[in-house]
């Protein structure tokens, strides 16, 4: 039986810039960087002898106290398995045990079947892979003066809202450049042990482990720790936390950064403090840091939107009692005298308009002129949010050394490399390279993926139609019962329980349950499709999955809201000729005040239910799982548990990392922007949720989960264009909600045109008589046999007409039941409103986007300065190499210049 061991070849191919190019690197990994040799496999495991636990429960080093633990692998002891399985597991593990890294195995103190393999990256291996991954490292302290904070005059107050500098401290600012092993003397190396941060070391260790081959059969290569984890060869692989989250480590050299993050960030008492983003980035990597930076910035901007939305809500609440049209609905002499036509066939009966008195008052809270102002404000707010985020992101890109993080620097995914069996000519380098599929195969994969996504979107639309049918069917039942006068058991809430409200609430709850079920099913399908498409890099993989999931979630979450906002009550016909869905179910009608209140109810149920469900998943489930695991493994045990085993007892991070966190926030962003005209309190709810979300996510990853493998990220990825698309769509949806879902435009048309001569009887514009004006008259003798109600209320007496919501000519008119002049005036006003508002808002967004630069001036200056320094260093190194080659051999033995001397020389050149 044989195994494959690979060792590192020191010769590296370079491009003209001195960096490893992607294509050359790929070929290098295939042929030059790793050489394979075959050796006979013995029955003993191929790693260093097991070392007993030394009793230091918070140690981050091997037993010698010198070599730092950069990664931990966990597997079950083969001696406890069947004989046949033992050799299979040994063959797969052995290739990962000899990677040029130091290894030390220790048996678990709790479960003797578990073996923990501690991985250490030696200096030479770190230098090699720092160059492979283009890791930027310091070359010289930053000599540009930092820009003073505009809040420095209020520092005595603002300092209480920032993490304690005494605990966290301030990191020194350096100019950085991509690391090159041959130019080590130009980098700011004070201490080799601390030159590479723990997150950098873990990232390089994971990169090696993810590309370690364990089996080659012909053209089929199997490699990577991910596949071994999936197949159960290894039970876990993770970097170590540096201490317990709530106890300071007593080990020498432990930075206790996890404890600092918990005290200054994740602890509930720190909810009012700004986030320590530099420490988050240092501990978890740029990808985690950029997420929390975006979430914090979004929450901060929400505070302004929430304040304006709350003011709009308060304005509506105080004006609900003074609204003229609401008073008319509640007036016994007006609303009590108006008899409304049945809203369904046969079983529904006549009802008085004033039965909707309370719902009309509540509608006034959201349907007022303040809502219009707030909708326009939110269109401007979302533009400011995106533009200022770009500026803030540019600052973080420079501070976190991701400005020149190019796609070429990101290495292919192991799953992609393992499938590379076809050759093609690279269109850029004109060199041969291996790909996993032909052009035709790629088209087939993409077509299958697109077709599957479209199928699931159609499935969602089918579920929406099913819920609409439910609404129509249940409204029929509610209308027959909730209009009755004997609802004594509902007496305290009787005035609020209307057929429309009962139908809306029940349908919203069912819609939310269906949304959650479809989310669970589609999540698996989307991951399977993306795996089948086989994207090249992890960024491409996440972007592809992001697009699929967002399209699905967009339709899943928002389809019911779009139905209520733009479809319900728009095509209902009139009592003589109602419109039927599927030829059987009569279409729903809105309340006399419109469908805005129903849309508000739908948004409240979905937003509230989603927030509660997500918090249960994110907080309760990991905590319960960890509690059960600790109880099962440590029952009756008082043993000292080492650091690596404490982390093993935590929950593993999912493969998609923060994908679901981003998705949750972007869906919330859609609710806040797309339908804000119907629900001004949406930013308030989002703000409260996000204040909890930041601390919940911080608490979760700091206390309940193993440490994430640090990853590089320049921005928020595909979520940025998605946010921009939602912002553009939000302008149109809010304008259309105000035009078609609210009653604002009809009220304005009545106030300015139809309340005065020649259409009205009033001497000056007024809202008096508006309700009577918006309700058309219907002769009950014109009911068809399929629509005429079976029962009539006792108070109906001998009335011959009823009213319905529409602008149609009365019976007896030469164009009876056809649209009247006011209808066309309202339609024209609605279209004009949409066009004018959209153009004004889009023009304002364009101007704001143009005048607000994406990158601040001081950041541009620092980027130019850093590039210049890097070019000087490269030029000096090349010049030194040429000079060295031109010198006679006897002059070559010259003492190398001290790095400080080189810094002085650089300064002289820069001054020149």
Short mmCIF file of C-alpha atoms in Angstrom, two decimals, residues 236-719:
data_model
loop_
_atom_site.label_atom_id
_atom_site.label_comp_id
_atom_site.label_asym_id
_atom_site.label_seq_id
_atom_site.Cartn_x
_atom_site.Cartn_y
_atom_site.Cartn_z
CA UNK A 236 -12.81 18.98 12.35
CA UNK A 237 -10.19 21.47 11.15
CA UNK A 238 -9.94 24.94 12.62
CA UNK A 239 -7.57 27.66 13.89
CA UNK A 240 -7.44 28.27 17.63
CA UNK A 241 -9.04 31.00 19.66
CA UNK A 242 -6.31 32.71 21.67
CA UNK A 243 -8.07 32.37 25.06
CA UNK A 244 -11.43 31.75 26.70
CA UNK A 245 -13.94 34.44 25.86
CA UNK A 246 -14.59 35.48 29.48
CA UNK A 247 -11.34 34.60 31.29
CA UNK A 248 -7.95 36.22 30.71
CA UNK A 249 -5.25 33.76 29.72
CA UNK A 250 -2.27 33.47 32.07
CA UNK A 251 -0.02 32.04 29.35
CA UNK A 252 2.93 34.18 28.37
CA UNK A 253 2.52 35.76 24.94
CA UNK A 254 -1.25 35.31 24.70
CA UNK A 255 -2.77 38.54 23.31
CA UNK A 256 -6.22 37.79 24.83
CA UNK A 257 -7.86 39.36 21.78
CA UNK A 258 -10.91 37.12 22.08
CA UNK A 259 -11.48 38.41 25.62
CA UNK A 260 -11.10 42.02 24.43
CA UNK A 261 -13.62 41.40 21.63
CA UNK A 262 -16.08 39.94 24.10
CA UNK A 263 -15.74 42.76 26.64
CA UNK A 264 -15.69 45.68 24.19
CA UNK A 265 -17.88 44.31 21.42
CA UNK A 266 -19.91 41.16 22.05
CA UNK A 267 -20.99 41.77 25.65
CA UNK A 268 -24.53 43.20 25.98
CA UNK A 269 -23.24 46.05 28.14
CA UNK A 270 -21.30 47.37 25.11
CA UNK A 271 -24.36 47.72 22.88
CA UNK A 272 -23.97 51.51 22.69
CA UNK A 273 -20.29 51.43 21.67
CA UNK A 274 -18.83 51.63 18.21
CA UNK A 275 -17.29 48.42 16.93
CA UNK A 276 -13.51 47.78 17.23
CA UNK A 277 -13.22 47.08 13.51
CA UNK A 278 -9.41 46.96 13.38
CA UNK A 279 -9.35 44.33 16.12
CA UNK A 280 -12.13 42.35 14.41
CA UNK A 281 -10.19 42.41 11.16
CA UNK A 282 -6.95 41.45 12.91
CA UNK A 283 -8.56 38.51 14.71
CA UNK A 284 -11.04 37.19 12.12
CA UNK A 285 -9.70 38.57 8.83
CA UNK A 286 -10.88 41.16 6.31
CA UNK A 287 -13.97 39.28 5.19
CA UNK A 288 -15.50 39.26 8.66
CA UNK A 289 -14.32 42.81 9.28
CA UNK A 290 -15.91 44.22 6.13
CA UNK A 291 -19.24 42.58 7.01
CA UNK A 292 -19.40 44.14 10.45
CA UNK A 293 -18.17 47.46 9.05
CA UNK A 294 -21.02 47.43 6.52
CA UNK A 295 -23.59 46.33 9.10
CA UNK A 296 -22.47 49.03 11.53
CA UNK A 297 -22.53 51.72 8.85
CA UNK A 298 -25.97 50.60 7.64
CA UNK A 299 -27.29 50.68 11.21
CA UNK A 300 -25.84 54.15 11.78
CA UNK A 301 -27.51 55.46 8.62
CA UNK A 302 -30.77 53.77 9.65
CA UNK A 303 -30.85 55.99 12.74
CA UNK A 304 -31.54 59.02 10.55
CA UNK A 305 -34.21 57.22 8.50
CA UNK A 306 -35.80 55.86 11.69
CA UNK A 307 -35.99 59.34 13.23
CA UNK A 308 -37.75 60.78 10.16
CA UNK A 309 -40.04 57.74 9.87
CA UNK A 310 -40.98 57.95 13.54
CA UNK A 311 -41.78 61.65 13.08
CA UNK A 312 -44.00 60.78 10.12
CA UNK A 313 -45.78 58.13 12.19
CA UNK A 314 -46.35 60.54 15.10
CA UNK A 315 -47.72 63.12 12.68
CA UNK A 316 -50.16 60.59 11.26
CA UNK A 317 -51.19 59.41 14.71
CA UNK A 318 -52.04 62.92 15.87
CA UNK A 319 -53.97 63.77 12.70
CA UNK A 320 -56.10 60.61 12.54
CA UNK A 321 -58.89 62.22 14.60
CA UNK A 322 -58.92 65.37 12.48
CA UNK A 323 -59.02 63.70 9.07
CA UNK A 324 -62.15 64.87 7.22
CA UNK A 325 -62.69 61.68 5.24
CA UNK A 326 -62.15 59.51 8.34
CA UNK A 327 -64.72 61.61 10.22
CA UNK A 328 -67.20 61.09 7.40
CA UNK A 329 -66.72 57.32 7.56
CA UNK A 330 -67.33 57.30 11.33
CA UNK A 331 -70.20 59.82 11.27
CA UNK A 332 -73.50 57.96 11.89
CA UNK A 333 -75.28 60.43 9.61
CA UNK A 334 -72.83 59.91 6.73
CA UNK A 335 -70.98 56.61 7.04
CA UNK A 336 -73.86 55.10 9.02
CA UNK A 337 -76.32 56.04 6.28
CA UNK A 338 -74.25 54.62 3.41
CA UNK A 339 -75.10 51.00 2.62
CA UNK A 340 -72.29 49.12 0.92
CA UNK A 341 -72.81 46.35 -1.62
CA UNK A 342 -71.85 42.74 -0.72
CA UNK A 343 -68.20 41.88 -1.38
CA UNK A 344 -68.78 38.26 -2.29
CA UNK A 345 -71.51 36.26 -3.98
CA UNK A 346 -74.65 34.84 -2.35
CA UNK A 347 -73.49 34.49 1.30
CA UNK A 348 -72.23 38.04 1.81
CA UNK A 349 -74.78 40.70 2.66
CA UNK A 350 -75.09 44.47 2.80
CA UNK A 351 -73.09 46.39 5.39
CA UNK A 352 -72.80 49.93 6.67
CA UNK A 353 -69.71 51.98 5.86
CA UNK A 354 -69.18 53.09 9.46
CA UNK A 355 -68.38 49.47 10.42
CA UNK A 356 -64.89 50.24 9.07
CA UNK A 357 -64.53 53.31 11.29
CA UNK A 358 -61.58 52.09 13.36
CA UNK A 359 -59.65 50.70 10.38
CA UNK A 360 -60.13 54.00 8.53
CA UNK A 361 -58.64 55.87 11.51
CA UNK A 362 -55.66 53.53 11.59
CA UNK A 363 -55.27 54.01 7.85
CA UNK A 364 -54.88 57.74 8.41
CA UNK A 365 -51.70 57.05 10.41
CA UNK A 366 -49.96 55.73 7.32
CA UNK A 367 -51.88 57.32 4.45
CA UNK A 368 -51.14 61.03 4.79
CA UNK A 369 -49.01 63.72 3.19
CA UNK A 370 -46.18 62.98 5.62
CA UNK A 371 -45.83 59.57 3.97
CA UNK A 372 -45.23 61.22 0.60
CA UNK A 373 -42.48 63.39 2.05
CA UNK A 374 -40.95 60.38 3.80
CA UNK A 375 -40.97 58.28 0.61
CA UNK A 376 -39.07 61.01 -1.27
CA UNK A 377 -36.69 61.38 1.67
CA UNK A 378 -35.97 57.63 1.69
CA UNK A 379 -35.14 57.73 -2.03
CA UNK A 380 -32.50 60.36 -1.28
CA UNK A 381 -31.40 58.54 1.88
CA UNK A 382 -30.65 55.31 0.07
CA UNK A 383 -28.46 57.19 -2.41
CA UNK A 384 -26.55 58.89 0.38
CA UNK A 385 -26.17 55.56 2.16
CA UNK A 386 -24.65 53.84 -0.88
CA UNK A 387 -22.37 56.76 -1.81
CA UNK A 388 -21.04 57.32 1.69
CA UNK A 389 -20.56 53.58 2.09
CA UNK A 390 -18.34 53.58 -1.01
CA UNK A 391 -16.21 56.28 0.58
CA UNK A 392 -15.99 54.47 3.89
CA UNK A 393 -15.24 51.21 2.09
CA UNK A 394 -12.40 52.92 0.20
CA UNK A 395 -10.88 54.01 3.51
CA UNK A 396 -11.11 50.47 4.86
CA UNK A 397 -9.59 49.06 1.66
CA UNK A 398 -6.52 51.22 2.18
CA UNK A 399 -6.25 50.69 5.93
CA UNK A 400 -6.68 46.93 5.56
CA UNK A 401 -4.39 46.55 2.52
CA UNK A 402 -7.01 45.31 0.06
CA UNK A 403 -6.75 48.17 -2.48
CA UNK A 404 -4.92 46.03 -5.02
CA UNK A 405 -6.64 42.78 -4.15
CA UNK A 406 -7.18 41.61 -7.72
CA UNK A 407 -9.03 38.60 -9.01
CA UNK A 408 -5.70 37.23 -10.29
CA UNK A 409 -4.48 37.00 -6.70
CA UNK A 410 -7.29 34.65 -5.70
CA UNK A 411 -6.36 31.03 -6.22
CA UNK A 412 -8.73 28.47 -7.78
CA UNK A 413 -10.98 26.46 -5.52
CA UNK A 414 -9.75 22.92 -4.77
CA UNK A 415 -13.02 21.52 -6.16
CA UNK A 416 -12.30 23.34 -9.43
CA UNK A 417 -8.69 22.17 -9.62
CA UNK A 418 -9.66 18.56 -8.96
CA UNK A 419 -11.92 18.50 -12.04
CA UNK A 420 -9.42 20.07 -14.47
CA UNK A 421 -9.11 17.48 -17.24
CA UNK A 422 -9.54 19.55 -20.45
CA UNK A 423 -6.91 21.75 -22.06
CA UNK A 424 -7.45 25.13 -23.65
CA UNK A 425 -5.41 28.13 -24.76
CA UNK A 426 -5.57 31.01 -22.28
CA UNK A 427 -6.89 34.03 -24.24
CA UNK A 428 -4.58 36.39 -22.33
CA UNK A 429 -1.27 34.53 -21.95
CA UNK A 430 -1.77 32.26 -25.02
CA UNK A 431 -0.42 29.42 -22.89
CA UNK A 432 -2.03 26.05 -22.37
CA UNK A 433 -4.06 25.64 -19.22
CA UNK A 434 -6.36 23.00 -17.82
CA UNK A 435 -10.06 23.62 -17.22
CA UNK A 436 -12.78 21.30 -15.90
CA UNK A 437 -15.11 21.64 -18.88
CA UNK A 438 -15.31 22.64 -22.52
CA UNK A 439 -17.18 25.72 -23.78
CA UNK A 440 -20.16 23.52 -24.66
CA UNK A 441 -20.07 21.85 -21.25
CA UNK A 442 -20.05 25.24 -19.54
CA UNK A 443 -23.12 26.34 -21.54
CA UNK A 444 -24.94 23.15 -20.55
CA UNK A 445 -24.13 23.68 -16.89
CA UNK A 446 -25.26 27.32 -16.95
CA UNK A 447 -28.44 26.48 -18.89
CA UNK A 448 -29.37 23.79 -16.40
CA UNK A 449 -28.74 26.19 -13.52
CA UNK A 450 -30.83 28.97 -15.08
CA UNK A 451 -33.65 26.55 -15.87
CA UNK A 452 -33.71 25.24 -12.31
CA UNK A 453 -33.82 28.75 -10.85
CA UNK A 454 -36.68 29.73 -13.16
CA UNK A 455 -38.58 26.57 -12.20
CA UNK A 456 -38.34 27.42 -8.50
CA UNK A 457 -39.37 31.02 -9.13
CA UNK A 458 -42.44 29.73 -10.96
CA UNK A 459 -43.07 27.43 -7.99
CA UNK A 460 -43.06 30.48 -5.71
CA UNK A 461 -45.50 32.28 -7.98
CA UNK A 462 -47.71 29.19 -7.88
CA UNK A 463 -47.65 29.33 -4.07
CA UNK A 464 -48.60 33.02 -4.24
CA UNK A 465 -51.58 32.15 -6.47
CA UNK A 466 -52.55 29.43 -3.96
CA UNK A 467 -52.48 31.98 -1.13
CA UNK A 468 -54.58 34.37 -3.22
CA UNK A 469 -57.14 31.59 -3.74
CA UNK A 470 -57.07 31.02 0.03
CA UNK A 471 -57.72 34.73 0.61
CA UNK A 472 -60.68 34.68 -1.75
CA UNK A 473 -62.14 31.51 -0.25
CA UNK A 474 -61.66 32.50 3.40
CA UNK A 475 -62.96 36.01 2.80
CA UNK A 476 -66.18 34.39 1.65
CA UNK A 477 -66.46 32.61 5.02
CA UNK A 478 -65.38 35.60 7.13
CA UNK A 479 -67.82 37.90 5.35
CA UNK A 480 -70.70 35.58 6.22
CA UNK A 481 -69.80 35.43 9.93
CA UNK A 482 -67.95 38.59 10.94
CA UNK A 483 -70.74 40.87 9.72
CA UNK A 484 -73.10 39.22 12.20
CA UNK A 485 -74.11 41.15 15.29
CA UNK A 486 -73.76 38.32 17.82
CA UNK A 487 -69.96 38.26 18.22
CA UNK A 488 -70.17 38.80 21.96
CA UNK A 489 -67.05 36.77 22.70
CA UNK A 490 -65.05 39.26 20.59
CA UNK A 491 -66.66 42.31 22.14
CA UNK A 492 -63.39 44.07 23.18
CA UNK A 493 -61.99 43.65 19.65
CA UNK A 494 -65.20 43.56 17.71
CA UNK A 495 -64.73 46.92 16.04
CA UNK A 496 -61.29 45.87 14.78
CA UNK A 497 -62.30 42.43 13.48
CA UNK A 498 -63.45 42.97 9.92
CA UNK A 499 -63.48 40.39 7.11
CA UNK A 500 -60.64 42.23 5.37
CA UNK A 501 -58.47 42.35 8.51
CA UNK A 502 -59.11 38.72 9.46
CA UNK A 503 -58.31 37.59 5.92
CA UNK A 504 -55.15 39.72 5.75
CA UNK A 505 -53.72 38.56 9.08
CA UNK A 506 -54.38 34.85 8.51
CA UNK A 507 -53.07 35.00 4.94
CA UNK A 508 -49.95 36.87 6.10
CA UNK A 509 -49.16 34.20 8.68
CA UNK A 510 -49.68 31.39 6.16
CA UNK A 511 -47.56 33.29 3.64
CA UNK A 512 -44.74 33.61 6.17
CA UNK A 513 -44.82 29.85 6.92
CA UNK A 514 -44.73 29.04 3.19
CA UNK A 515 -41.81 31.45 2.73
CA UNK A 516 -39.79 29.73 5.46
CA UNK A 517 -40.48 26.24 4.05
CA UNK A 518 -39.55 27.23 0.51
CA UNK A 519 -36.37 28.90 1.81
CA UNK A 520 -35.19 25.67 3.40
CA UNK A 521 -35.89 23.64 0.25
CA UNK A 522 -34.43 26.10 -2.21
CA UNK A 523 -31.26 26.63 -0.18
CA UNK A 524 -30.21 23.04 -0.86
CA UNK A 525 -31.13 23.33 -4.53
CA UNK A 526 -29.19 26.59 -5.01
CA UNK A 527 -26.06 25.11 -3.42
CA UNK A 528 -26.33 22.00 -5.58
CA UNK A 529 -26.72 24.06 -8.76
CA UNK A 530 -23.74 26.27 -7.90
CA UNK A 531 -21.60 23.22 -7.10
CA UNK A 532 -22.60 21.76 -10.46
CA UNK A 533 -21.63 24.95 -12.30
CA UNK A 534 -18.14 24.65 -10.76
CA UNK A 535 -17.03 28.31 -10.45
CA UNK A 536 -13.27 28.83 -10.52
CA UNK A 537 -12.65 30.91 -7.38
CA UNK A 538 -14.45 31.21 -4.09
CA UNK A 539 -15.49 34.77 -4.96
CA UNK A 540 -17.08 33.55 -8.21
CA UNK A 541 -18.78 30.76 -6.27
CA UNK A 542 -20.23 33.15 -3.69
CA UNK A 543 -21.32 35.66 -6.35
CA UNK A 544 -23.11 32.95 -8.32
CA UNK A 545 -24.84 31.60 -5.22
CA UNK A 546 -25.67 35.14 -4.10
CA UNK A 547 -27.46 35.93 -7.34
CA UNK A 548 -29.46 32.70 -7.25
CA UNK A 549 -30.46 33.03 -3.62
CA UNK A 550 -31.37 36.70 -3.88
CA UNK A 551 -33.54 36.20 -6.97
CA UNK A 552 -35.37 33.44 -5.16
CA UNK A 553 -35.67 35.34 -1.88
CA UNK A 554 -36.76 38.47 -3.72
CA UNK A 555 -39.69 36.66 -5.30
CA UNK A 556 -40.38 34.61 -2.18
CA UNK A 557 -40.49 37.50 0.32
CA UNK A 558 -41.81 40.32 -1.83
CA UNK A 559 -44.32 38.65 -4.18
CA UNK A 560 -47.19 38.77 -1.68
CA UNK A 561 -46.40 42.43 -0.94
CA UNK A 562 -46.37 43.26 -4.64
CA UNK A 563 -49.72 41.52 -5.03
CA UNK A 564 -51.35 43.59 -2.28
CA UNK A 565 -49.73 46.82 -3.44
CA UNK A 566 -50.35 46.59 -7.17
CA UNK A 567 -52.89 43.84 -7.93
CA UNK A 568 -55.43 43.49 -5.16
CA UNK A 569 -58.58 45.50 -5.70
CA UNK A 570 -57.47 46.82 -9.08
CA UNK A 571 -59.49 44.46 -11.31
CA UNK A 572 -62.75 43.66 -9.50
CA UNK A 573 -65.38 44.88 -11.95
CA UNK A 574 -68.60 46.09 -10.35
CA UNK A 575 -71.51 44.29 -8.59
CA UNK A 576 -73.36 43.47 -11.78
CA UNK A 577 -70.32 42.00 -13.56
CA UNK A 578 -67.63 41.04 -11.00
CA UNK A 579 -64.30 39.61 -12.16
CA UNK A 580 -63.48 36.04 -11.18
CA UNK A 581 -60.12 34.31 -10.67
CA UNK A 582 -59.94 30.88 -12.33
CA UNK A 583 -63.58 31.39 -13.26
CA UNK A 584 -64.67 30.57 -9.70
CA UNK A 585 -63.32 32.93 -7.05
CA UNK A 586 -64.46 36.51 -7.05
CA UNK A 587 -61.53 38.94 -6.86
CA UNK A 588 -60.86 40.72 -3.59
CA UNK A 589 -61.79 44.33 -3.01
CA UNK A 590 -59.90 46.83 -0.88
CA UNK A 591 -61.36 48.72 2.03
CA UNK A 592 -63.02 52.03 1.10
CA UNK A 593 -59.75 53.73 2.10
CA UNK A 594 -57.56 51.49 -0.12
CA UNK A 595 -55.26 48.51 0.40
CA UNK A 596 -52.49 50.38 2.17
CA UNK A 597 -53.41 49.08 5.62
CA UNK A 598 -53.33 45.49 4.40
CA UNK A 599 -49.88 46.06 2.91
CA UNK A 600 -48.72 47.47 6.25
CA UNK A 601 -50.06 44.38 8.04
CA UNK A 602 -48.30 42.06 5.59
CA UNK A 603 -44.97 43.88 6.04
CA UNK A 604 -45.30 43.85 9.83
CA UNK A 605 -45.98 40.11 9.98
CA UNK A 606 -43.15 39.17 7.60
CA UNK A 607 -40.54 41.56 9.03
CA UNK A 608 -41.39 40.72 12.64
CA UNK A 609 -41.67 36.99 12.07
CA UNK A 610 -38.44 36.90 10.08
CA UNK A 611 -36.52 38.78 12.79
CA UNK A 612 -37.82 36.49 15.56
CA UNK A 613 -37.11 33.32 13.61
CA UNK A 614 -33.58 34.41 12.63
CA UNK A 615 -32.69 35.32 16.21
CA UNK A 616 -33.92 31.93 17.42
CA UNK A 617 -31.75 30.23 14.83
CA UNK A 618 -28.69 32.39 15.49
CA UNK A 619 -28.77 32.51 19.29
CA UNK A 620 -30.82 29.72 20.79
CA UNK A 621 -29.84 26.79 18.57
CA UNK A 622 -26.01 27.17 18.82
CA UNK A 623 -26.24 27.75 22.57
CA UNK A 624 -28.42 24.65 23.10
CA UNK A 625 -26.17 22.50 20.89
CA UNK A 626 -23.05 23.57 22.77
CA UNK A 627 -24.78 22.99 26.10
CA UNK A 628 -25.84 19.47 25.13
CA UNK A 629 -22.39 18.65 23.71
CA UNK A 630 -20.59 19.82 26.84
CA UNK A 631 -23.02 17.92 29.05
CA UNK A 632 -22.53 14.68 27.09
CA UNK A 633 -18.73 14.88 26.92
CA UNK A 634 -17.91 16.31 30.34
CA UNK A 635 -20.51 14.66 32.56
CA UNK A 636 -18.81 14.07 35.90
CA UNK A 637 -15.41 15.14 34.54
CA UNK A 638 -13.24 17.67 36.34
CA UNK A 639 -10.21 17.31 34.05
CA UNK A 640 -8.25 20.30 32.75
CA UNK A 641 -9.18 20.70 29.08
CA UNK A 642 -6.61 22.15 26.64
CA UNK A 643 -7.30 25.10 24.40
CA UNK A 644 -7.69 23.02 21.21
CA UNK A 645 -10.24 20.72 22.84
CA UNK A 646 -12.22 23.62 24.27
CA UNK A 647 -12.58 24.98 20.74
CA UNK A 648 -13.56 21.56 19.40
CA UNK A 649 -16.57 21.62 21.72
CA UNK A 650 -17.84 24.78 19.99
CA UNK A 651 -20.05 24.84 16.91
CA UNK A 652 -18.34 24.72 13.47
CA UNK A 653 -18.78 27.60 11.07
CA UNK A 654 -20.85 26.74 8.01
CA UNK A 655 -19.22 26.49 4.59
CA UNK A 656 -20.93 29.67 3.42
CA UNK A 657 -19.76 31.69 6.41
CA UNK A 658 -21.48 35.08 6.47
CA UNK A 659 -23.58 34.49 3.36
CA UNK A 660 -26.81 34.12 5.30
CA UNK A 661 -26.03 37.17 7.43
CA UNK A 662 -25.66 39.30 4.31
CA UNK A 663 -28.79 37.78 2.77
CA UNK A 664 -30.82 38.52 5.90
CA UNK A 665 -29.72 42.17 5.93
CA UNK A 666 -30.23 42.72 2.19
CA UNK A 667 -33.76 41.31 2.37
CA UNK A 668 -34.39 43.66 5.28
CA UNK A 669 -32.93 46.51 3.21
CA UNK A 670 -35.53 45.69 0.56
CA UNK A 671 -38.38 45.92 3.06
CA UNK A 672 -37.03 49.23 4.36
CA UNK A 673 -36.74 50.81 0.90
CA UNK A 674 -39.19 49.12 -1.48
CA UNK A 675 -42.36 49.50 0.59
CA UNK A 676 -41.50 52.31 2.98
CA UNK A 677 -44.33 54.47 1.63
CA UNK A 678 -46.80 52.07 3.23
CA UNK A 679 -44.92 51.51 6.49
CA UNK A 680 -42.89 54.47 7.83
CA UNK A 681 -41.99 52.45 10.92
CA UNK A 682 -39.99 49.94 8.84
CA UNK A 683 -36.67 51.81 9.44
CA UNK A 684 -37.44 51.91 13.17
CA UNK A 685 -37.99 48.16 13.33
CA UNK A 686 -34.89 47.60 11.18
CA UNK A 687 -32.81 49.83 13.47
CA UNK A 688 -33.91 48.00 16.61
CA UNK A 689 -33.33 44.63 14.94
CA UNK A 690 -29.84 45.65 13.74
CA UNK A 691 -28.76 46.92 17.14
CA UNK A 692 -29.51 43.42 18.41
CA UNK A 693 -28.14 41.79 15.24
CA UNK A 694 -24.67 43.32 15.60
CA UNK A 695 -24.28 42.16 19.18
CA UNK A 696 -25.94 38.79 18.54
CA UNK A 697 -23.61 38.06 15.61
CA UNK A 698 -20.64 39.26 17.67
CA UNK A 699 -21.66 37.14 20.66
CA UNK A 700 -22.30 34.15 18.43
CA UNK A 701 -18.96 34.06 16.62
CA UNK A 702 -16.98 35.04 19.72
CA UNK A 703 -18.49 32.63 22.25
CA UNK A 704 -20.41 29.86 20.47
CA UNK A 705 -18.43 29.10 17.30
CA UNK A 706 -14.94 27.97 16.49
CA UNK A 707 -12.63 30.60 15.11
CA UNK A 708 -13.23 31.24 11.44
CA UNK A 709 -10.46 30.75 8.92
CA UNK A 710 -9.41 34.33 8.00
CA UNK A 711 -10.18 35.33 4.43
CA UNK A 712 -9.25 38.30 2.29
CA UNK A 713 -12.05 40.52 0.92
CA UNK A 714 -11.95 43.92 -0.75
CA UNK A 715 -15.63 44.79 -0.51
CA UNK A 716 -19.03 43.23 0.13
CA UNK A 717 -18.92 41.52 -3.26
CA UNK A 718 -22.04 40.88 -5.31
CA UNK A 719 -24.20 42.43 -2.60
#
